[in-house]
GROMACS .gro file of C-alpha atoms in nm:
model
  142
    1MET     CA    1   0.027  -0.009  -0.008
    2GLN     CA    2   0.177   0.373  -0.105
    3PRO     CA    3   0.132   0.638   0.118
    4ASN     CA    4  -0.099   0.909   0.092
    5ARG     CA    5  -0.010   1.083  -0.267
    6ASP     CA    6  -0.274   1.363  -0.240
    7HIS     CA    7   0.036   1.641  -0.225
    8LEU     CA    8   0.197   1.548  -0.525
    9ARG     CA    9   0.170   1.822  -0.829
   10ILE     CA   10   0.121   1.711  -1.161
   11LEU     CA   11   0.245   1.930  -1.430
   12ILE     CA   12   0.084   1.973  -1.782
   13ALA     CA   13   0.258   2.174  -2.095
   14GLU     CA   14  -0.014   2.226  -2.368
   15ASP     CA   15   0.016   2.511  -2.549
   16ASP     CA   16  -0.388   2.413  -2.738
   17GLU     CA   17  -0.621   2.609  -2.514
   18ASP     CA   18  -0.898   2.386  -2.600
   19ASP     CA   19  -0.700   2.101  -2.489
   20LEU     CA   20  -0.595   2.193  -2.196
   21LEU     CA   21  -0.933   2.316  -2.128
   22LEU     CA   22  -1.037   1.961  -2.119
   23LEU     CA   23  -0.781   1.832  -1.951
   24ASN     CA   24  -0.858   2.028  -1.669
   25ARG     CA   25  -1.271   1.923  -1.729
   26ALA     CA   26  -1.146   1.584  -1.716
   27PHE     CA   27  -0.957   1.620  -1.384
   28ARG     CA   28  -1.225   1.762  -1.251
   29GLU     CA   29  -1.507   1.459  -1.335
   30MET     CA   30  -1.274   1.250  -1.189
   31ASN     CA   31  -1.254   1.440  -0.842
   32PHE     CA   32  -0.892   1.445  -0.894
   33ASN     CA   33  -0.787   1.694  -0.564
   34ASN     CA   34  -0.419   1.717  -0.630
   35PRO     CA   35  -0.253   2.050  -0.788
   36VAL     CA   36  -0.243   2.086  -1.167
   37ASP     CA   37   0.015   2.302  -1.315
   38THR     CA   38   0.025   2.381  -1.647
   39VAL     CA   39   0.279   2.548  -1.901
   40SER     CA   40   0.210   2.613  -2.263
   41ASN     CA   41   0.559   2.550  -2.409
   42GLY     CA   42   0.893   2.320  -2.284
   43GLU     CA   43   1.089   2.656  -2.226
   44GLN     CA   44   0.784   2.754  -1.946
   45LEU     CA   45   0.806   2.346  -1.839
   46LEU     CA   46   1.198   2.362  -1.779
   47HIS     CA   47   1.158   2.728  -1.602
   48HIS     CA   48   0.900   2.592  -1.375
   49LEU     CA   49   1.072   2.254  -1.297
   50ARG     CA   50   1.358   2.436  -1.231
   51THR     CA   51   1.247   2.721  -1.010
   52HIS     CA   52   0.950   2.550  -0.832
   53THR     CA   53   0.954   2.288  -0.578
   54PRO     CA   54   0.870   1.989  -0.525
   55LEU     CA   55   0.926   1.849  -0.825
   56PRO     CA   56   0.608   1.729  -1.021
   57ALA     CA   57   0.484   1.334  -0.930
   58PHE     CA   58   0.469   1.316  -1.315
   59VAL     CA   59   0.463   1.562  -1.661
   60LEU     CA   60   0.206   1.480  -1.903
   61LEU     CA   61   0.355   1.659  -2.244
   62ASP     CA   62   0.221   1.755  -2.543
   63LEU     CA   63   0.489   1.752  -2.873
   64ASN     CA   64   0.370   2.032  -3.100
   65MET     CA   65   0.409   2.322  -2.834
   66PRO     CA   66   0.599   2.693  -2.986
   67VAL     CA   67   0.938   2.809  -2.886
   68LYS     CA   68   1.027   2.488  -2.736
   69ASP     CA   69   0.871   2.151  -2.885
   70GLY     CA   70   0.839   1.843  -2.667
   71ARG     CA   71   1.100   1.639  -2.839
   72GLU     CA   72   1.350   1.944  -2.781
   73THR     CA   73   1.208   1.936  -2.416
   74LEU     CA   74   1.244   1.570  -2.352
   75ILE     CA   75   1.578   1.585  -2.488
   76GLU     CA   76   1.689   1.884  -2.232
   77LEU     CA   77   1.510   1.709  -1.932
   78ARG     CA   78   1.696   1.369  -1.996
   79ALA     CA   79   2.045   1.564  -1.987
   80ASP     CA   80   1.980   1.765  -1.673
   81GLU     CA   81   2.110   1.575  -1.365
   82THR     CA   82   1.827   1.685  -1.159
   83LEU     CA   83   1.514   1.629  -1.378
   84ARG     CA   84   1.669   1.333  -1.567
   85HIS     CA   85   1.433   1.096  -1.350
   86LEU     CA   86   1.127   1.263  -1.380
   87PRO     CA   87   0.864   1.052  -1.529
   88VAL     CA   88   0.758   1.182  -1.884
   89ILE     CA   89   0.399   1.079  -2.042
   90ILE     CA   90   0.375   1.191  -2.381
   91MET     CA   91   0.009   1.297  -2.533
   92SER     CA   92  -0.013   1.353  -2.856
   93THR     CA   93  -0.223   1.327  -3.154
   94SER     CA   94   0.031   1.146  -3.361
   95SER     CA   95   0.050   0.749  -3.409
   96ALA     CA   96   0.284   0.731  -3.615
   97PRO     CA   97   0.547   0.449  -3.505
   98HIS     CA   98   0.893   0.603  -3.600
   99GLU     CA   99   0.747   0.894  -3.394
  100ILE     CA  100   0.663   0.697  -3.086
  101ASN     CA  101   1.015   0.464  -3.123
  102THR     CA  102   1.207   0.816  -3.144
  103LEU     CA  103   1.021   0.926  -2.818
  104TYR     CA  104   1.133   0.649  -2.652
  105ARG     CA  105   1.472   0.640  -2.736
  106LEU     CA  106   1.438   1.017  -2.609
  107GLY     CA  107   1.387   0.859  -2.274
  108ALA     CA  108   0.981   0.952  -2.268
  109ASN     CA  109   0.857   0.703  -2.016
  110SER     CA  110   0.481   0.644  -2.181
  111PHE     CA  111   0.337   0.809  -2.509
  112ILE     CA  112  -0.049   0.805  -2.560
  113THR     CA  113  -0.192   0.939  -2.833
  114LYS     CA  114  -0.476   1.223  -2.741
  115PRO     CA  115  -0.830   1.044  -2.753
  116THR     CA  116  -1.070   1.111  -2.984
  117THR     CA  117  -1.373   1.165  -2.699
  118PHE     CA  118  -1.392   1.292  -2.359
  119HIS     CA  119  -1.493   0.954  -2.188
  120ASP     CA  120  -1.150   0.809  -2.352
  121LEU     CA  121  -0.995   1.105  -2.177
  122VAL     CA  122  -1.090   1.079  -1.837
  123ASN     CA  123  -1.061   0.701  -1.865
  124ILE     CA  124  -0.693   0.773  -1.986
  125LEU     CA  125  -0.590   1.006  -1.733
  126GLN     CA  126  -0.728   0.801  -1.437
  127THR     CA  127  -0.524   0.489  -1.556
  128CYS     CA  128  -0.235   0.769  -1.527
  129VAL     CA  129  -0.309   0.879  -1.204
  130THR     CA  130  -0.393   0.519  -1.041
  131TYR     CA  131  -0.071   0.392  -1.219
  132TRP     CA  132   0.198   0.692  -1.141
  133LEU     CA  133   0.045   0.842  -0.809
  134GLN     CA  134  -0.118   0.543  -0.623
  135VAL     CA  135   0.108   0.213  -0.810
  136VAL     CA  136   0.488   0.274  -0.836
  137GLN     CA  137   0.743   0.404  -0.635
  138LEU     CA  138   0.862   0.749  -0.751
  139PRO     CA  139   1.186   0.862  -0.698
  140GLY     CA  140   1.219   1.154  -0.453
  141HIS     CA  141   0.849   1.093  -0.347
  142PRO     CA  142   0.774   0.849  -0.025
   0.00000   0.00000   0.00000
């Protein structure tokens, strides 16, 4: 049994306001009360991670963002000694096998194709939350 992890944060990097609204609505639908922080590009994500404590339990990272996209951000995260252990879940409209393979090689922990229905989004987020906040042992988190 895992200790209570109601305080653990999630960080979302998503530039599409409609997708972000849906993600927030899905978390409300799940009655998820943990803090959820958001940024709109990879540069903001890296700045947030380097200037805010504690680190989130995991990051939901969109691929196609302005300024610094998800690929560039993932590469930089994995090169940073203090951030490389952070679980990163890629959420993208892409489902191209070469893209997925590349992202796993770059250090993604999971790759999820963005669902087409709200119900599926809720189910996917619930699965992520259950797995990352209740099942696994996270580095640096009791």
